[in-house]
Amino acid sequence: GAGVSQSPSNKVTEKGKDVELRCDPISGHTALYWYRQSLGQGLEFLIYFQGNSAPDKSGLPSDRFSAERTGGSVSTLTIQRTQQEDSAVYLCASSLGRQGNTIYFGEGSWLTVV
Amino acid sequence: AQSVTQLDSQVPVFEEAPVELRCNYSSSVSVYLFWYVQYPNQGLQLLLKYLSGSTLVKGINGFEAEFNKSQTSFHLRKPSVHISDTAEYFCAVTRTNAGGTSYGKLTFGQGTILTVHP
């Protein structure tokens, strides 16, 4: 597709289980971002991949959160031992990676931890 | 570090009325400024951005914003709103980099819910 694609669009999981969220960026975009959107917290930066550089992980809230980007394209955000406070919309975005380039967002993965 | 304050959490207006959504930022370095819109159950869509040059920026759907460096503001305006403009609007900043590579990390405001009534 032409836009940023995320899957699953909705996920309900039990507390303590691990979840994986997938992001397929726009073809040719070297920069990929994960954000979290939750009530009361707004939009929070999680992690940023730029080409072959080491990712900026400064926004990951705990060591239960990790992300990888394989082959400079698809990215997976993994949350281990999920907690109820992890319930949120996880938004992936991508851009061409040059300053000022538009950052395009996917529609998000809605995660509910019960 | 940068921060963004959207001064109004909710703005109700009547159809065809003008609207202004306020955004102030704080940064010790030069920034780029953005407005995004989020319609219900959708992702974020870029409305407009300020990188350099003219301080009045025009975006999609008839929106415009003015960058005011002295007041560190980037308010969003539309002269006549439609029902379809009902959505949440986010102001965001990212710092610039003389080397040319985007830092990428957007800092968002808390959002303003615009509700347009008939």
PDB file of C-alpha atoms in Angstrom:
ATOM      1  CA  GLY A   1       0.000   0.000   0.000  1.00  0.00           C
ATOM      2  CA  ALA A   2       0.922   3.634  -0.241  1.00  0.00           C
ATOM      3  CA  GLY A   3       0.809   4.424   3.460  1.00  0.00           C
ATOM      4  CA  VAL A   4       2.219   3.161   6.729  1.00  0.00           C
ATOM      5  CA  SER A   5       0.632  -0.169   7.520  1.00  0.00           C
ATOM      6  CA  GLN A   6       0.229  -1.526  11.044  1.00  0.00           C
ATOM      7  CA  SER A   7      -0.989  -4.853  12.342  1.00  0.00           C
ATOM      8  CA  PRO A   8      -2.923  -5.952  14.210  1.00  0.00           C
ATOM      9  CA  SER A   9      -5.336  -3.038  14.219  1.00  0.00           C
ATOM     10  CA  ASN A  10      -6.808  -4.284  17.498  1.00  0.00           C
ATOM     11  CA  LYS A  11      -5.349  -6.623  20.098  1.00  0.00           C
ATOM     12  CA  VAL A  12      -6.793  -7.772  23.395  1.00  0.00           C
ATOM     13  CA  THR A  13      -4.377  -9.659  25.589  1.00  0.00           C
ATOM     14  CA  GLU A  14      -4.250 -10.972  29.115  1.00  0.00           C
ATOM     15  CA  LYS A  15      -2.033  -9.348  31.670  1.00  0.00           C
ATOM     16  CA  GLY A  16       1.373 -10.995  31.724  1.00  0.00           C
ATOM     17  CA  LYS A  17       1.351 -12.129  28.097  1.00  0.00           C
ATOM     18  CA  ASP A  18       3.782 -10.864  25.468  1.00  0.00           C
ATOM     19  CA  VAL A  19       2.562  -8.984  22.386  1.00  0.00           C
ATOM     20  CA  GLU A  20       4.139  -8.058  19.079  1.00  0.00           C
ATOM     21  CA  LEU A  21       3.006  -5.127  16.988  1.00  0.00           C
ATOM     22  CA  ARG A  22       4.128  -4.828  13.390  1.00  0.00           C
ATOM     23  CA  CYS A  23       4.796  -1.786  11.240  1.00  0.00           C
ATOM     24  CA  ASP A  24       5.391  -1.666   7.509  1.00  0.00           C
ATOM     25  CA  PRO A  25       6.667   1.813   6.599  1.00  0.00           C
ATOM     26  CA  ILE A  26       6.273   3.620   3.321  1.00  0.00           C
ATOM     27  CA  SER A  27       8.648   2.172   0.757  1.00  0.00           C
ATOM     28  CA  GLY A  28      11.921   4.070   0.616  1.00  0.00           C
ATOM     29  CA  HIS A  29      11.511   5.765   3.977  1.00  0.00           C
ATOM     30  CA  THR A  30      14.696   5.439   5.994  1.00  0.00           C
ATOM     31  CA  ALA A  31      13.303   6.779   9.250  1.00  0.00           C
ATOM     32  CA  LEU A  32      10.774   4.879  11.356  1.00  0.00           C
ATOM     33  CA  TYR A  33       9.196   5.917  14.641  1.00  0.00           C
ATOM     34  CA  TRP A  34       6.984   4.399  17.289  1.00  0.00           C
ATOM     35  CA  TYR A  35       4.711   6.537  19.441  1.00  0.00           C
ATOM     36  CA  ARG A  36       2.164   5.662  22.093  1.00  0.00           C
ATOM     37  CA  GLN A  37      -1.132   7.459  22.512  1.00  0.00           C
ATOM     38  CA  SER A  38      -3.046   7.006  25.718  1.00  0.00           C
ATOM     39  CA  LEU A  39      -5.621   8.887  27.763  1.00  0.00           C
ATOM     40  CA  GLY A  40      -3.977  11.284  30.109  1.00  0.00           C
ATOM     41  CA  GLN A  41      -0.536  10.893  28.542  1.00  0.00           C
ATOM     42  CA  GLY A  42      -1.130  12.245  25.072  1.00  0.00           C
ATOM     43  CA  LEU A  43       1.328  11.220  22.369  1.00  0.00           C
ATOM     44  CA  GLU A  44       4.599   9.850  23.685  1.00  0.00           C
ATOM     45  CA  PHE A  45       7.713   9.128  21.671  1.00  0.00           C
ATOM     46  CA  LEU A  46       8.992   5.572  22.141  1.00  0.00           C
ATOM     47  CA  ILE A  47      11.784   4.811  19.670  1.00  0.00           C
ATOM     48  CA  TYR A  48      13.301   6.103  16.434  1.00  0.00           C
ATOM     49  CA  PHE A  49      15.232   4.215  13.741  1.00  0.00           C
ATOM     50  CA  GLN A  50      17.242   6.128  11.136  1.00  0.00           C
ATOM     51  CA  GLY A  51      18.949   4.092   8.447  1.00  0.00           C
ATOM     52  CA  ASN A  52      21.795   2.005   9.839  1.00  0.00           C
ATOM     53  CA  SER A  53      22.362   4.235  12.857  1.00  0.00           C
ATOM     54  CA  ALA A  54      21.811   3.009  16.381  1.00  0.00           C
ATOM     55  CA  PRO A  55      18.181   3.585  17.308  1.00  0.00           C
ATOM     56  CA  ASP A  56      17.138   6.298  19.732  1.00  0.00           C
ATOM     57  CA  LYS A  57      15.469   4.271  22.474  1.00  0.00           C
ATOM     58  CA  SER A  58      15.156   7.113  24.909  1.00  0.00           C
ATOM     59  CA  GLY A  59      11.357   6.988  25.029  1.00  0.00           C
ATOM     60  CA  LEU A  60      10.896   3.322  25.881  1.00  0.00           C
ATOM     61  CA  PRO A  61       9.136   3.296  29.272  1.00  0.00           C
ATOM     62  CA  SER A  62      10.699   0.124  30.669  1.00  0.00           C
ATOM     63  CA  ASP A  63      12.840  -2.839  29.749  1.00  0.00           C
ATOM     64  CA  ARG A  64       9.672  -4.770  28.940  1.00  0.00           C
ATOM     65  CA  PHE A  65       9.531  -2.751  25.738  1.00  0.00           C
ATOM     66  CA  SER A  66      11.796  -3.442  22.788  1.00  0.00           C
ATOM     67  CA  ALA A  67      11.755  -2.860  19.051  1.00  0.00           C
ATOM     68  CA  GLU A  68      13.694  -3.982  16.077  1.00  0.00           C
ATOM     69  CA  ARG A  69      13.801  -3.080  12.453  1.00  0.00           C
ATOM     70  CA  THR A  70      14.847  -5.795  10.053  1.00  0.00           C
ATOM     71  CA  GLY A  71      16.439  -5.038   6.724  1.00  0.00           C
ATOM     72  CA  GLY A  72      15.795  -1.347   7.136  1.00  0.00           C
ATOM     73  CA  SER A  73      12.111  -1.833   6.511  1.00  0.00           C
ATOM     74  CA  VAL A  74       9.569  -3.662   8.686  1.00  0.00           C
ATOM     75  CA  SER A  75       9.644  -3.000  12.412  1.00  0.00           C
ATOM     76  CA  THR A  76       8.266  -4.976  15.335  1.00  0.00           C
ATOM     77  CA  LEU A  77       7.489  -3.493  18.743  1.00  0.00           C
ATOM     78  CA  THR A  78       7.455  -6.140  21.459  1.00  0.00           C
ATOM     79  CA  ILE A  79       5.942  -5.692  24.895  1.00  0.00           C
ATOM     80  CA  GLN A  80       6.779  -8.434  27.365  1.00  0.00           C
ATOM     81  CA  ARG A  81       4.722  -9.329  30.426  1.00  0.00           C
ATOM     82  CA  THR A  82       2.044  -6.801  29.539  1.00  0.00           C
ATOM     83  CA  GLN A  83       0.476  -4.689  32.250  1.00  0.00           C
ATOM     84  CA  GLN A  84      -2.869  -2.874  32.234  1.00  0.00           C
ATOM     85  CA  GLU A  85      -1.104   0.460  31.976  1.00  0.00           C
ATOM     86  CA  ASP A  86       0.278  -0.670  28.604  1.00  0.00           C
ATOM     87  CA  SER A  87      -3.233  -0.328  27.145  1.00  0.00           C
ATOM     88  CA  ALA A  88      -2.969   2.362  24.488  1.00  0.00           C
ATOM     89  CA  VAL A  89      -2.824   2.999  20.782  1.00  0.00           C
ATOM     90  CA  TYR A  90       0.633   2.332  19.382  1.00  0.00           C
ATOM     91  CA  LEU A  91       1.330   4.490  16.363  1.00  0.00           C
ATOM     92  CA  CYS A  92       4.052   3.839  13.833  1.00  0.00           C
ATOM     93  CA  ALA A  93       5.327   6.526  11.488  1.00  0.00           C
ATOM     94  CA  SER A  94       7.931   6.888   8.785  1.00  0.00           C
ATOM     95  CA  SER A  95       9.693   9.587   6.812  1.00  0.00           C
ATOM     96  CA  LEU A  96      12.465  10.100   4.291  1.00  0.00           C
ATOM     97  CA  GLY A  97      14.710  10.996   7.192  1.00  0.00           C
ATOM     98  CA  ARG A  98      15.855  14.412   6.088  1.00  0.00           C
ATOM     99  CA  GLN A  99      15.139  17.381   8.287  1.00  0.00           C
ATOM    100  CA  GLY A 100      11.763  18.861   7.719  1.00  0.00           C
ATOM    101  CA  ASN A 101      10.451  15.832   5.863  1.00  0.00           C
ATOM    102  CA  THR A 102       6.841  15.018   6.577  1.00  0.00           C
ATOM    103  CA  ILE A 103       6.348  12.197   9.054  1.00  0.00           C
ATOM    104  CA  TYR A 104       3.511   9.925   7.948  1.00  0.00           C
ATOM    105  CA  PHE A 105       1.557   7.979  10.551  1.00  0.00           C
ATOM    106  CA  GLY A 106      -0.204   4.668  10.377  1.00  0.00           C
ATOM    107  CA  GLU A 107      -3.655   4.151  11.825  1.00  0.00           C
ATOM    108  CA  GLY A 108      -2.309   2.523  14.926  1.00  0.00           C
ATOM    109  CA  SER A 109      -2.596  -0.714  16.825  1.00  0.00           C
ATOM    110  CA  TRP A 110      -5.115  -0.557  19.659  1.00  0.00           C
ATOM    111  CA  LEU A 111      -3.843  -2.648  22.546  1.00  0.00           C
ATOM    112  CA  THR A 112      -6.084  -3.581  25.456  1.00  0.00           C
ATOM    113  CA  VAL A 113      -4.607  -5.501  28.377  1.00  0.00           C
ATOM    114  CA  VAL A 114      -7.228  -7.222  30.538  1.00  0.00           C
TER     115      VAL A 114
ATOM    116  CA  ALA B   1      14.492  19.743  25.403  1.00  0.00           C
ATOM    117  CA  GLN B   2      11.401  21.029  23.693  1.00  0.00           C
ATOM    118  CA  SER B   3       7.893  21.337  25.057  1.00  0.00           C
ATOM    119  CA  VAL B   4       4.551  22.239  23.516  1.00  0.00           C
ATOM    120  CA  THR B   5       1.507  23.720  25.194  1.00  0.00           C
ATOM    121  CA  GLN B   6      -1.882  23.733  23.562  1.00  0.00           C
ATOM    122  CA  LEU B   7      -3.807  26.250  25.536  1.00  0.00           C
ATOM    123  CA  ASP B   8      -7.293  24.860  24.959  1.00  0.00           C
ATOM    124  CA  SER B   9      -8.225  21.233  25.472  1.00  0.00           C
ATOM    125  CA  GLN B  10     -11.615  21.706  23.822  1.00  0.00           C
ATOM    126  CA  VAL B  11     -12.933  24.315  21.402  1.00  0.00           C
ATOM    127  CA  PRO B  12     -16.617  24.275  20.444  1.00  0.00           C
ATOM    128  CA  VAL B  13     -17.673  26.442  17.502  1.00  0.00           C
ATOM    129  CA  PHE B  14     -20.622  26.798  15.162  1.00  0.00           C
ATOM    130  CA  GLU B  15     -20.383  25.891  11.516  1.00  0.00           C
ATOM    131  CA  GLU B  16     -19.043  28.677   9.271  1.00  0.00           C
ATOM    132  CA  ALA B  17     -17.525  30.524  12.239  1.00  0.00           C
ATOM    133  CA  PRO B  18     -13.787  31.276  12.363  1.00  0.00           C
ATOM    134  CA  VAL B  19     -11.586  29.302  14.719  1.00  0.00           C
ATOM    135  CA  GLU B  20      -8.132  29.640  16.248  1.00  0.00           C
ATOM    136  CA  LEU B  21      -6.372  26.798  18.030  1.00  0.00           C
ATOM    137  CA  ARG B  22      -3.490  28.042  20.121  1.00  0.00           C
ATOM    138  CA  CYS B  23      -0.057  26.512  20.416  1.00  0.00           C
ATOM    139  CA  ASN B  24       2.999  27.751  22.296  1.00  0.00           C
ATOM    140  CA  TYR B  25       6.358  26.038  22.375  1.00  0.00           C
ATOM    141  CA  SER B  26       9.508  26.183  24.413  1.00  0.00           C
ATOM    142  CA  SER B  27      12.919  25.345  23.046  1.00  0.00           C
ATOM    143  CA  SER B  28      16.514  26.433  23.481  1.00  0.00           C
ATOM    144  CA  VAL B  29      17.302  25.575  19.865  1.00  0.00           C
ATOM    145  CA  SER B  30      15.719  26.198  16.494  1.00  0.00           C
ATOM    146  CA  VAL B  31      12.682  24.070  15.773  1.00  0.00           C
ATOM    147  CA  TYR B  32      10.397  22.965  13.031  1.00  0.00           C
ATOM    148  CA  LEU B  33       6.689  23.220  13.801  1.00  0.00           C
ATOM    149  CA  PHE B  34       3.793  21.057  12.715  1.00  0.00           C
ATOM    150  CA  TRP B  35       0.049  20.731  13.048  1.00  0.00           C
ATOM    151  CA  TYR B  36      -1.523  17.298  12.747  1.00  0.00           C
ATOM    152  CA  VAL B  37      -5.200  16.346  12.710  1.00  0.00           C
ATOM    153  CA  GLN B  38      -6.666  13.096  13.990  1.00  0.00           C
ATOM    154  CA  TYR B  39     -10.168  12.137  12.948  1.00  0.00           C
ATOM    155  CA  PRO B  40     -12.004   9.588  15.112  1.00  0.00           C
ATOM    156  CA  ASN B  41     -10.435   6.127  14.962  1.00  0.00           C
ATOM    157  CA  GLN B  42      -7.814   7.227  12.487  1.00  0.00           C
ATOM    158  CA  GLY B  43      -4.112   7.995  12.512  1.00  0.00           C
ATOM    159  CA  LEU B  44      -2.559  11.432  12.413  1.00  0.00           C
ATOM    160  CA  GLN B  45      -2.551  13.436   9.196  1.00  0.00           C
ATOM    161  CA  LEU B  46      -0.285  16.399   8.562  1.00  0.00           C
ATOM    162  CA  LEU B  47      -2.156  19.688   8.138  1.00  0.00           C
ATOM    163  CA  LEU B  48       0.833  21.985   7.655  1.00  0.00           C
ATOM    164  CA  LYS B  49       4.398  22.599   8.724  1.00  0.00           C
ATOM    165  CA  TYR B  50       6.776  25.498   9.219  1.00  0.00           C
ATOM    166  CA  LEU B  51      10.404  24.914   8.318  1.00  0.00           C
ATOM    167  CA  SER B  52      11.664  28.352   7.294  1.00  0.00           C
ATOM    168  CA  GLY B  53      10.760  31.357   5.175  1.00  0.00           C
ATOM    169  CA  SER B  54       7.360  32.980   5.280  1.00  0.00           C
ATOM    170  CA  THR B  55       5.888  32.884   8.755  1.00  0.00           C
ATOM    171  CA  LEU B  56       2.380  32.343   7.385  1.00  0.00           C
ATOM    172  CA  VAL B  57       1.954  28.750   6.360  1.00  0.00           C
ATOM    173  CA  LYS B  58      -1.004  27.433   4.426  1.00  0.00           C
ATOM    174  CA  GLY B  59      -2.096  23.837   4.744  1.00  0.00           C
ATOM    175  CA  ILE B  60      -4.784  21.467   3.626  1.00  0.00           C
ATOM    176  CA  ASN B  61      -8.516  21.901   4.148  1.00  0.00           C
ATOM    177  CA  GLY B  62      -8.257  25.697   4.311  1.00  0.00           C
ATOM    178  CA  PHE B  63      -6.168  25.818   7.475  1.00  0.00           C
ATOM    179  CA  GLU B  64      -3.246  28.171   8.012  1.00  0.00           C
ATOM    180  CA  ALA B  65      -0.857  28.898  10.838  1.00  0.00           C
ATOM    181  CA  GLU B  66       1.453  31.738  11.708  1.00  0.00           C
ATOM    182  CA  PHE B  67       4.859  31.288  13.267  1.00  0.00           C
ATOM    183  CA  ASN B  68       5.673  34.013  15.766  1.00  0.00           C
ATOM    184  CA  LYS B  69       9.225  33.632  17.014  1.00  0.00           C
ATOM    185  CA  SER B  70       9.072  36.419  19.581  1.00  0.00           C
ATOM    186  CA  GLN B  71       5.986  34.931  21.180  1.00  0.00           C
ATOM    187  CA  THR B  72       7.069  31.329  20.532  1.00  0.00           C
ATOM    188  CA  SER B  73       3.650  30.584  19.119  1.00  0.00           C
ATOM    189  CA  PHE B  74       2.265  28.698  16.154  1.00  0.00           C
ATOM    190  CA  HIS B  75      -1.494  29.208  16.231  1.00  0.00           C
ATOM    191  CA  LEU B  76      -3.746  27.398  13.774  1.00  0.00           C
ATOM    192  CA  ARG B  77      -6.616  29.256  12.114  1.00  0.00           C
ATOM    193  CA  LYS B  78      -9.454  28.675   9.723  1.00  0.00           C
ATOM    194  CA  PRO B  79     -11.790  31.488   8.614  1.00  0.00           C
ATOM    195  CA  SER B  80     -14.873  29.293   8.248  1.00  0.00           C
ATOM    196  CA  VAL B  81     -15.182  25.795   9.695  1.00  0.00           C
ATOM    197  CA  HIS B  82     -17.254  22.856   8.516  1.00  0.00           C
ATOM    198  CA  ILE B  83     -18.842  19.999  10.402  1.00  0.00           C
ATOM    199  CA  SER B  84     -16.205  17.755   8.833  1.00  0.00           C
ATOM    200  CA  ASP B  85     -13.448  19.670  10.669  1.00  0.00           C
ATOM    201  CA  THR B  86     -14.558  18.061  13.929  1.00  0.00           C
ATOM    202  CA  ALA B  87     -11.432  16.237  15.095  1.00  0.00           C
ATOM    203  CA  GLU B  88      -8.514  16.434  17.498  1.00  0.00           C
ATOM    204  CA  TYR B  89      -5.653  18.717  16.513  1.00  0.00           C
ATOM    205  CA  PHE B  90      -2.071  18.328  17.668  1.00  0.00           C
ATOM    206  CA  CYS B  91       0.731  20.844  17.550  1.00  0.00           C
ATOM    207  CA  ALA B  92       4.247  19.365  17.447  1.00  0.00           C
ATOM    208  CA  VAL B  93       7.871  20.452  17.292  1.00  0.00           C
ATOM    209  CA  THR B  94      11.161  18.864  16.390  1.00  0.00           C
ATOM    210  CA  ARG B  95      14.567  20.436  16.637  1.00  0.00           C
ATOM    211  CA  THR B  96      16.516  21.290  13.551  1.00  0.00           C
ATOM    212  CA  ASN B  97      19.915  19.892  12.686  1.00  0.00           C
ATOM    213  CA  ALA B  98      22.499  21.763  10.686  1.00  0.00           C
ATOM    214  CA  GLY B  99      23.809  18.453   9.390  1.00  0.00           C
ATOM    215  CA  GLY B 100      20.609  17.860   7.467  1.00  0.00           C
ATOM    216  CA  THR B 101      19.382  14.643   9.047  1.00  0.00           C
ATOM    217  CA  SER B 102      16.102  14.933  10.812  1.00  0.00           C
ATOM    218  CA  TYR B 103      16.123  14.192  14.508  1.00  0.00           C
ATOM    219  CA  GLY B 104      12.670  12.947  13.842  1.00  0.00           C
ATOM    220  CA  LYS B 105      11.474  12.870  17.385  1.00  0.00           C
ATOM    221  CA  LEU B 106       8.316  14.937  17.508  1.00  0.00           C
ATOM    222  CA  THR B 107       7.229  16.462  20.781  1.00  0.00           C
ATOM    223  CA  PHE B 108       3.468  16.827  20.795  1.00  0.00           C
ATOM    224  CA  GLY B 109       1.086  19.045  22.669  1.00  0.00           C
ATOM    225  CA  GLN B 110      -1.792  17.478  24.552  1.00  0.00           C
ATOM    226  CA  GLY B 111      -4.224  18.069  21.717  1.00  0.00           C
ATOM    227  CA  THR B 112      -7.259  20.286  21.170  1.00  0.00           C
ATOM    228  CA  ILE B 113     -10.617  18.736  20.409  1.00  0.00           C
ATOM    229  CA  LEU B 114     -12.448  20.909  17.903  1.00  0.00           C
ATOM    230  CA  THR B 115     -16.181  20.306  17.793  1.00  0.00           C
ATOM    231  CA  VAL B 116     -18.159  22.039  15.070  1.00  0.00           C
ATOM    232  CA  HIS B 117     -21.874  22.379  15.747  1.00  0.00           C
ATOM    233  CA  PRO B 118     -24.509  22.924  13.067  1.00  0.00           C
TER     234      PRO B 118
END
